[in-house]
Coordinates of C-alpha atoms in Angstrom, one line a residue:
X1 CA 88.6 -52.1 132.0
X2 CA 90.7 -53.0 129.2
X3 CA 94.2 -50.9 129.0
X4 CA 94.8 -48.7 125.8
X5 CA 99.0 -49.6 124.8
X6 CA 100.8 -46.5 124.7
X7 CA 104.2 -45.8 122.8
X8 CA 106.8 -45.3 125.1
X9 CA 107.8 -41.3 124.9
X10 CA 110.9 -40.3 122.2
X11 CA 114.2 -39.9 124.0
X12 CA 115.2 -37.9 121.2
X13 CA 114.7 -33.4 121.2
X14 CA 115.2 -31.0 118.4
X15 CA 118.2 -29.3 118.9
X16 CA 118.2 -25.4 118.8
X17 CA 119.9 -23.7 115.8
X18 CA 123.2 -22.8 116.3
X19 CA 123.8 -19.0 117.3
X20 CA 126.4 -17.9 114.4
X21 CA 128.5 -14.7 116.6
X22 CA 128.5 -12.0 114.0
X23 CA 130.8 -8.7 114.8
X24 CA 129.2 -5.1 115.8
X25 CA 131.6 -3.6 113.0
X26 CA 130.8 -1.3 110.0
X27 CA 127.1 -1.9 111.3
X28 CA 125.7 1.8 110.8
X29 CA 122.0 3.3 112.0
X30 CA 120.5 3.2 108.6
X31 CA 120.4 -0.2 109.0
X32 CA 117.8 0.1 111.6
X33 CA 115.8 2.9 109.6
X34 CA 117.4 6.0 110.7
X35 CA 117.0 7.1 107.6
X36 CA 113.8 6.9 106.8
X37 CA 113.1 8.5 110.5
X38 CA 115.5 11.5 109.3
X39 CA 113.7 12.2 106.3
X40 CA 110.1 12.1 108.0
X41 CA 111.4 14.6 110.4
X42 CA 112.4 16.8 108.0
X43 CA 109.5 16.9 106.1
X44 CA 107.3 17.3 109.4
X45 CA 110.1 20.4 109.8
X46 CA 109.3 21.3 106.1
X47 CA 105.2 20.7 106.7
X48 CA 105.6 22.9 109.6
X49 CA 107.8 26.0 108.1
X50 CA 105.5 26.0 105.6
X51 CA 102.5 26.2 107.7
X52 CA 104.5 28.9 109.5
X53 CA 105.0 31.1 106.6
X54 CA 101.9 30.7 105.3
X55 CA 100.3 31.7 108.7
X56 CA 102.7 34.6 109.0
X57 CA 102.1 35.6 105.0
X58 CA 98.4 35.6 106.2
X59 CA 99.3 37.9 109.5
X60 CA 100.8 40.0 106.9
X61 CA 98.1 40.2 104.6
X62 CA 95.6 41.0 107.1
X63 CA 97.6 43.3 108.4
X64 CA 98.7 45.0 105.4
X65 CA 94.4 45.3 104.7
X66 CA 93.2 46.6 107.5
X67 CA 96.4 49.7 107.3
X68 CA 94.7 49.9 103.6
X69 CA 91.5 50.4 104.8
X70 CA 92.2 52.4 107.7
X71 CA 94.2 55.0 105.2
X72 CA 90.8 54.7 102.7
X73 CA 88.6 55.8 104.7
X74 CA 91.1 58.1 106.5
X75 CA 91.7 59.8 103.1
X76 CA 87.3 59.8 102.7
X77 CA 87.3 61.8 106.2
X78 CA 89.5 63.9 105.6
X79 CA 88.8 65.1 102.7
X80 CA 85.8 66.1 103.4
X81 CA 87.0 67.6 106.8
X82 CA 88.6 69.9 105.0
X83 CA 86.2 71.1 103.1
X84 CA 84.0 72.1 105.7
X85 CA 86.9 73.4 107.2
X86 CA 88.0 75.6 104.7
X87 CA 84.7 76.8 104.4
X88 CA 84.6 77.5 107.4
X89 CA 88.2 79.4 107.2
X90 CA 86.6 81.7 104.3
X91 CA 84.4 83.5 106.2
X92 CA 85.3 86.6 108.2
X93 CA 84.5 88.7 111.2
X94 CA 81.0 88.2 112.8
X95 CA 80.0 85.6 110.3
X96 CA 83.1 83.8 111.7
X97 CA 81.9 84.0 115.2
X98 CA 78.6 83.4 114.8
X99 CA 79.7 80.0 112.6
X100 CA 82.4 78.7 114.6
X101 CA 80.0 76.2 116.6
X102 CA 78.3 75.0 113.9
X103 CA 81.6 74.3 112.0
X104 CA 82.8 72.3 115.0
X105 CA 79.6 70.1 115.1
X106 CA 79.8 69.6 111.5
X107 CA 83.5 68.1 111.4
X108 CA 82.3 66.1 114.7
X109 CA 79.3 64.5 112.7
X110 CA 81.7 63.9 109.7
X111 CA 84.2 61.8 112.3
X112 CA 81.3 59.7 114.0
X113 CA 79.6 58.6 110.5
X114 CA 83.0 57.7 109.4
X115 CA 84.0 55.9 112.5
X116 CA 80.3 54.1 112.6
X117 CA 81.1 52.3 109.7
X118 CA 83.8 50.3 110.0
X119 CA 83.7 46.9 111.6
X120 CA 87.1 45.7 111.5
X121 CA 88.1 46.3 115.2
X122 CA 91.6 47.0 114.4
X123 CA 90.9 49.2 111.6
X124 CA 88.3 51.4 113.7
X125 CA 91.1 51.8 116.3
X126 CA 93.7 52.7 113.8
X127 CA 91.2 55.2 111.9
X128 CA 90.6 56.5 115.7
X129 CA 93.6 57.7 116.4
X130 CA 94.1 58.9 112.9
X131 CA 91.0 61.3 112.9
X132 CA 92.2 62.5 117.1
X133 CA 95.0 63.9 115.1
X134 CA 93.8 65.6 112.0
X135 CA 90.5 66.7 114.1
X136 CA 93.3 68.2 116.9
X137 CA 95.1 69.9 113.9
X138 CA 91.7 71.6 112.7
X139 CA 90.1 72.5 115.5
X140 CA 93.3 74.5 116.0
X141 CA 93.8 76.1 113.1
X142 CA 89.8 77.3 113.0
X143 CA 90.3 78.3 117.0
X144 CA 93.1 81.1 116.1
X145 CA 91.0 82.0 112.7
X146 CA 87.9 83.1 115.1
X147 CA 90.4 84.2 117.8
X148 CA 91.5 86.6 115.1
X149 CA 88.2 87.3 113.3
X150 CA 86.9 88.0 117.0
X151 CA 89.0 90.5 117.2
X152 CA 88.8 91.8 114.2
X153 CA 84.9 92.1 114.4
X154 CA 85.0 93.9 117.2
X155 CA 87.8 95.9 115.8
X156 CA 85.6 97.2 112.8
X157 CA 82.4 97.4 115.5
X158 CA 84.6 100.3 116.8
X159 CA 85.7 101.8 114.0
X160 CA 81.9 101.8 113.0
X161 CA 80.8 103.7 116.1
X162 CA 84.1 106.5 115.9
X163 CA 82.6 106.7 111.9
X164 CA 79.3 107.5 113.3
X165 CA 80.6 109.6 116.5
X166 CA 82.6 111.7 113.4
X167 CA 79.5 112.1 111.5
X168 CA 77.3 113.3 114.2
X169 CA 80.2 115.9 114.6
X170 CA 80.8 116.8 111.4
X171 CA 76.9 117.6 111.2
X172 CA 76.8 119.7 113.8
X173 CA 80.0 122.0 113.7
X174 CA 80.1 124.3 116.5
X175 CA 78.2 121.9 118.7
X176 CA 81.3 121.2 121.4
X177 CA 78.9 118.9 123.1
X178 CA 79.1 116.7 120.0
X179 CA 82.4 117.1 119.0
X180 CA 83.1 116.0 122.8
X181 CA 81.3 112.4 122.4
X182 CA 83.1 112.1 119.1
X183 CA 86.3 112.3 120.8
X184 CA 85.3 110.3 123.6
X185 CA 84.7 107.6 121.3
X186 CA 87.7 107.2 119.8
X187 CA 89.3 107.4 123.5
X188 CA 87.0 104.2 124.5
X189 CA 87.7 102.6 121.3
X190 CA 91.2 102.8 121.3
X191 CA 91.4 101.9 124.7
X192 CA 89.7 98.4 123.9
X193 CA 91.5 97.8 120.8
X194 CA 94.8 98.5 122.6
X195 CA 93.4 95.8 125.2
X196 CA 93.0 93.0 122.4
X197 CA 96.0 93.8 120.5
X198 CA 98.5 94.3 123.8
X199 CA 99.5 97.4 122.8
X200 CA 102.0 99.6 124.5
X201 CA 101.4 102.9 125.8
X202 CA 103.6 104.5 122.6
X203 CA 101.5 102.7 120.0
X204 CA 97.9 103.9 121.8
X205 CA 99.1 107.5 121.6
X206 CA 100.0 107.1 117.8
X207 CA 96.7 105.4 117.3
X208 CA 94.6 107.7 118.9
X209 CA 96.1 110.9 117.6
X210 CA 95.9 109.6 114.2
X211 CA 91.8 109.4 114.8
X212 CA 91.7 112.3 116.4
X213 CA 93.8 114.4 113.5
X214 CA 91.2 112.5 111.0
X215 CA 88.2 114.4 113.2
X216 CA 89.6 117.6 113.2
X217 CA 91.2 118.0 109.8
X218 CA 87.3 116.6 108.4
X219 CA 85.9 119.4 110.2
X220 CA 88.3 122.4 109.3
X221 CA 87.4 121.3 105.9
X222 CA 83.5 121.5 106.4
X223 CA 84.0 124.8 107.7
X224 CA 86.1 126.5 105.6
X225 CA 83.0 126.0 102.9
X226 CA 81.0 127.8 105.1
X227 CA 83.0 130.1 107.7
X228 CA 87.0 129.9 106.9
X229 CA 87.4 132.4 110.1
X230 CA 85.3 129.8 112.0
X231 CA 88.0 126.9 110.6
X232 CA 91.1 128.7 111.2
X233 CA 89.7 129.1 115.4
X234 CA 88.7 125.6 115.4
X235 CA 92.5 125.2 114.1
X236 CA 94.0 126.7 116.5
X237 CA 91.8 125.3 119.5
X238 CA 92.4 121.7 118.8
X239 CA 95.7 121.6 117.1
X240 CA 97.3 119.8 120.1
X241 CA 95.2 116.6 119.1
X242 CA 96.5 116.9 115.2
X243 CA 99.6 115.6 114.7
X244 CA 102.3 118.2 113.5
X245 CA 103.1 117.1 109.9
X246 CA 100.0 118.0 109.0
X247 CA 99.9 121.8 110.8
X248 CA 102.0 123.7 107.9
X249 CA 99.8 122.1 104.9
X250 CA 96.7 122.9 107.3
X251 CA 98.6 126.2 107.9
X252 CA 98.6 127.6 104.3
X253 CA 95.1 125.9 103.0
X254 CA 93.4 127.9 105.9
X255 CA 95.4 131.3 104.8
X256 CA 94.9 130.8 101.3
X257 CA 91.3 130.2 101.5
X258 CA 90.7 132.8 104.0
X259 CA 92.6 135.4 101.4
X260 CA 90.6 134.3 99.2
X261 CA 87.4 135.3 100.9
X262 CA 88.6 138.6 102.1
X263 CA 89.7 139.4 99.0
X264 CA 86.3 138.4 97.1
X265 CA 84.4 140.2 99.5
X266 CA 86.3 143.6 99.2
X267 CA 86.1 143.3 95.7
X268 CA 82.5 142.8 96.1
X269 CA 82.0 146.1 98.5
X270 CA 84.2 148.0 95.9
X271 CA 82.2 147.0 92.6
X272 CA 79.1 147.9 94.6
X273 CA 81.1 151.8 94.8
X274 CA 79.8 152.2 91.1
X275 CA 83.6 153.5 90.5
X276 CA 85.3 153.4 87.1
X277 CA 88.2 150.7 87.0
X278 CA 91.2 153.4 87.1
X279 CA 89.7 154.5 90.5
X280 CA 88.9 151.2 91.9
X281 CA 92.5 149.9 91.3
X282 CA 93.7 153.2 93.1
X283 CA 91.9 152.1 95.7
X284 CA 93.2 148.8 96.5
X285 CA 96.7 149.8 95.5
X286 CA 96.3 152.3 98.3
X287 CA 94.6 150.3 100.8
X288 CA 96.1 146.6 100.7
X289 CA 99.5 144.5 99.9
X290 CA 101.0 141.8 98.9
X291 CA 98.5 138.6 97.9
X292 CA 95.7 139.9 99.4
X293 CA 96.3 143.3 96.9
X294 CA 97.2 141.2 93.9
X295 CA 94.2 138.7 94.4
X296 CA 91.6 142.3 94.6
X297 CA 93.3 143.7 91.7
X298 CA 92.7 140.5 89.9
X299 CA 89.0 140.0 90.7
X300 CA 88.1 143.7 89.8
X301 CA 90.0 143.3 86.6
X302 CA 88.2 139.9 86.1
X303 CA 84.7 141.6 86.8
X304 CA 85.0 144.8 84.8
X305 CA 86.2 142.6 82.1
X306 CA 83.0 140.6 82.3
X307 CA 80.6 143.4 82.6
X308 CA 82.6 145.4 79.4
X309 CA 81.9 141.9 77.4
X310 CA 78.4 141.9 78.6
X311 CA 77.8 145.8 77.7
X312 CA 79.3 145.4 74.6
X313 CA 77.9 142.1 73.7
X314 CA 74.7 143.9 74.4
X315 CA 74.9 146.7 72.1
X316 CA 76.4 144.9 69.0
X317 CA 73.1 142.9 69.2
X318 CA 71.0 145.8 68.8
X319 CA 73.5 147.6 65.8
X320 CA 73.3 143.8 64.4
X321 CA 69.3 143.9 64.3
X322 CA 68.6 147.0 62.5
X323 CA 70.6 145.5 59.2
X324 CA 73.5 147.9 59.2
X325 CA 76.4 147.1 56.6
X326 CA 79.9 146.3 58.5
X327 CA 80.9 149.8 57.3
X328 CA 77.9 151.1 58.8
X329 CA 77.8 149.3 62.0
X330 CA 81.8 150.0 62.5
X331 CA 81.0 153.8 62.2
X332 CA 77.8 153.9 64.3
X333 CA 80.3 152.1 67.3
X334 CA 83.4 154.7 66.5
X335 CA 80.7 157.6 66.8
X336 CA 78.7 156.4 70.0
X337 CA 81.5 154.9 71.9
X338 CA 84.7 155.2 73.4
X339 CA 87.9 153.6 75.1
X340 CA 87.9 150.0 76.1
X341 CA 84.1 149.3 75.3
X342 CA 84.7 151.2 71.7
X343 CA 87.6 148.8 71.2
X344 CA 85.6 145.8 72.6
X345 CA 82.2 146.2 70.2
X346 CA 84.9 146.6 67.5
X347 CA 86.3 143.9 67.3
X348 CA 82.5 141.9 68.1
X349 CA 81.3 143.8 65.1
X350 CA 84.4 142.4 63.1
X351 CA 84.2 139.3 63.5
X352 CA 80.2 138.7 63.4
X353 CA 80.5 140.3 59.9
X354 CA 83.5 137.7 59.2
X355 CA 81.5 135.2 60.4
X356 CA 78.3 136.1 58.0
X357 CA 80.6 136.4 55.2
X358 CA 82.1 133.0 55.6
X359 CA 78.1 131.7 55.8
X360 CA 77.3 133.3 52.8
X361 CA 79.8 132.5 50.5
X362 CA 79.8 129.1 51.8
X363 CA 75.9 129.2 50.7
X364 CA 77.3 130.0 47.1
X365 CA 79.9 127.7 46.8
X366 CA 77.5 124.9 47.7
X367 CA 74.7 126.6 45.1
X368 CA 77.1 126.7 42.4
X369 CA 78.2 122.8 43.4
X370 CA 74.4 121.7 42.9
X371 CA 74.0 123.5 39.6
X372 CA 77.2 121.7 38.4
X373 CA 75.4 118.4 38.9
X374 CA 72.5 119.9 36.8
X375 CA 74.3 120.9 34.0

């Protein structure tokens, strides 16, 4: 096999470039891009602040919606909470009672509709809590309105049944039995109102003697229109239960009106005597004194004076009718009559001819007037 000639192999290497020694001095990191690392990691710090804010400004914002809209429909609920409420706080006594249930499920109903719509979980808590409290507040003030009203009803319950205990007395004066379940009324009545109201043992006393003076001084007056001797016993069986400022006011009205009645009816007894008035004022001048003797003298006087007018009124009618001139009629009285009635038909005769003289010559004034016009 025939051999190839080779070239012998080069002796000769490339020699390595020389390492030139340079010195570690005034050599700083920027020269190895610390820089440009520096500034990317504070924009990355930037980027991420940023991101912060915004996510916090977002927190906010959310935050700051959901208090808006709990307060909205906070504001919706309760306003119409309140009216209900206050409608509720309007009415009085047994309408009170008988509504307070009704109001409470109405306000209930109000709170549950509100509360159903809302789907914001942190809103519906918020709005939660925020109707517990103004629900609390309600239901409290309308509990010590119908405490009150309660009370009150059955405050003017019993004052209805003492009217009508009263009433039934007041019918049926003289009827003890009556009178008896009046009082006992008031007693029961009193007793439960003091119960309600905590009242002390002072305060029922006042109470119940001012009902019981009502009864009493309501009764003296329906008897003395019928019996004053009947009202001035009743007085003084029951005055114990009336209280004492009214006993000297109660005192006189029954003596007055009881001196009134005595008097009226001896002046009746003595006008039916048929005696002239000289004699019947002898009489009572002789017989009775003081008030009772000026009130008789009075009533005679009064009487006599009414049946002179009448006499006299009657014949001065009759003189009148047959067509007697004044002159005429004066004499036919002066010759006929004497004293007080003679003085009395006088002076009616007097002035009726006055009178027809002042007719008359206003007749002719009023003719001659109309002939004027004529003329």
């Amino acid at each position: 096999m025939a051999r190839v000639p080779t070239a012998p192999l080069p002796t000769e290497r490339n020699a390595p470039a020389p390492v030139v020694f340079r010195s570690s001095e005034g050599v700083t990191p920027d020269a190895f891009g610390a820089a440009e690392a520096r500034a990317t990691e504070r924009m990355g710090q930037q980027i991420s602040q940023q991101a912060d804010v915004l996510a916090d400004r977002a927190i906010r914002m959310q935050q700051e919606d959901n208090i808006a809209e709990a307060k909205r429909v906070d504001v919706e609920f309760t306003t119409a909470m309140r009216v209900r409420q206050q409608e509720f706080m309007e009415t009085s006594q047994n309408d009170t009672v008988q509504g307070y249930d009704k109001a409470l499920e109405d306000i209930e109903e109000l709170r549950r509709s509100a509360l159903s719509g809302i789907s914001n979980p942190r809103v519906l808590e918020m709005a939660t809590n925020q109707f517990h409290s103004r629900t609390e507040t309600a239901f409290n003030s309308m509990a010590v309105h119908v405490a009150a009203e309660r009370n009150a009803n059955a405050d003017a319950m019993g004052d209805a049944l003492i009217d009508l205990g009263n009433s039934a007395a007041l019918a049926n004066p003289g009827n003890e039995d009556v009178l008896a379940a009046a009082r006992q009324t008031i007693l029961d009545e009193f007793a439960d109102k003091a119960e309600r109201g905590g009242w002390g043992p002072e305060q029922v006393e006042s109470e119940v003697l001012a009902a019981t003076t009502n009864l009493h001084t309501k009764m003296i007056d329906a008897l003395l229109e019928t019996d004053p001797g009947a009202a001035a016993q009743y007085f003084a069986d029951h005055k114990d239960e009336i209280d004492g400022v009214y006993h000297a006011d109660l005192q006189e009205k029954l003596r007055v009106i009881i001196e009134r009645t005595e008097a009226q009816d001896t002046t009746d007894r003595i006008m039916e005597q048929g005696w002239d008035l000289e004699t019947a004022l002898a009489y009572v001048r002789e017989n009775f004194k003081g008030t009772l003797e000026d009130s008789i003298v009075k009533r005679i006087k009064e009487q006599f004076g009414e049946e002179l007018n009448t006499t006299a009124q009657e014949a001065v009618d009759g003189l009148m009718a047959t067509g007697m001139s004044k002159e005429e009629a004066l004499e036919a009285v002066m010759v006929q009559y004497e004293g007080q009635l003679e003085n009395t038909m006088l002076q009616m005769v007097s002035n009726r001819y006055a009178a027809k003289e002042r007719i008359a010559d206003d007749k002719r004034k009023e003719l001659h007037r109309l002939a004027g016009r004529h003329m």
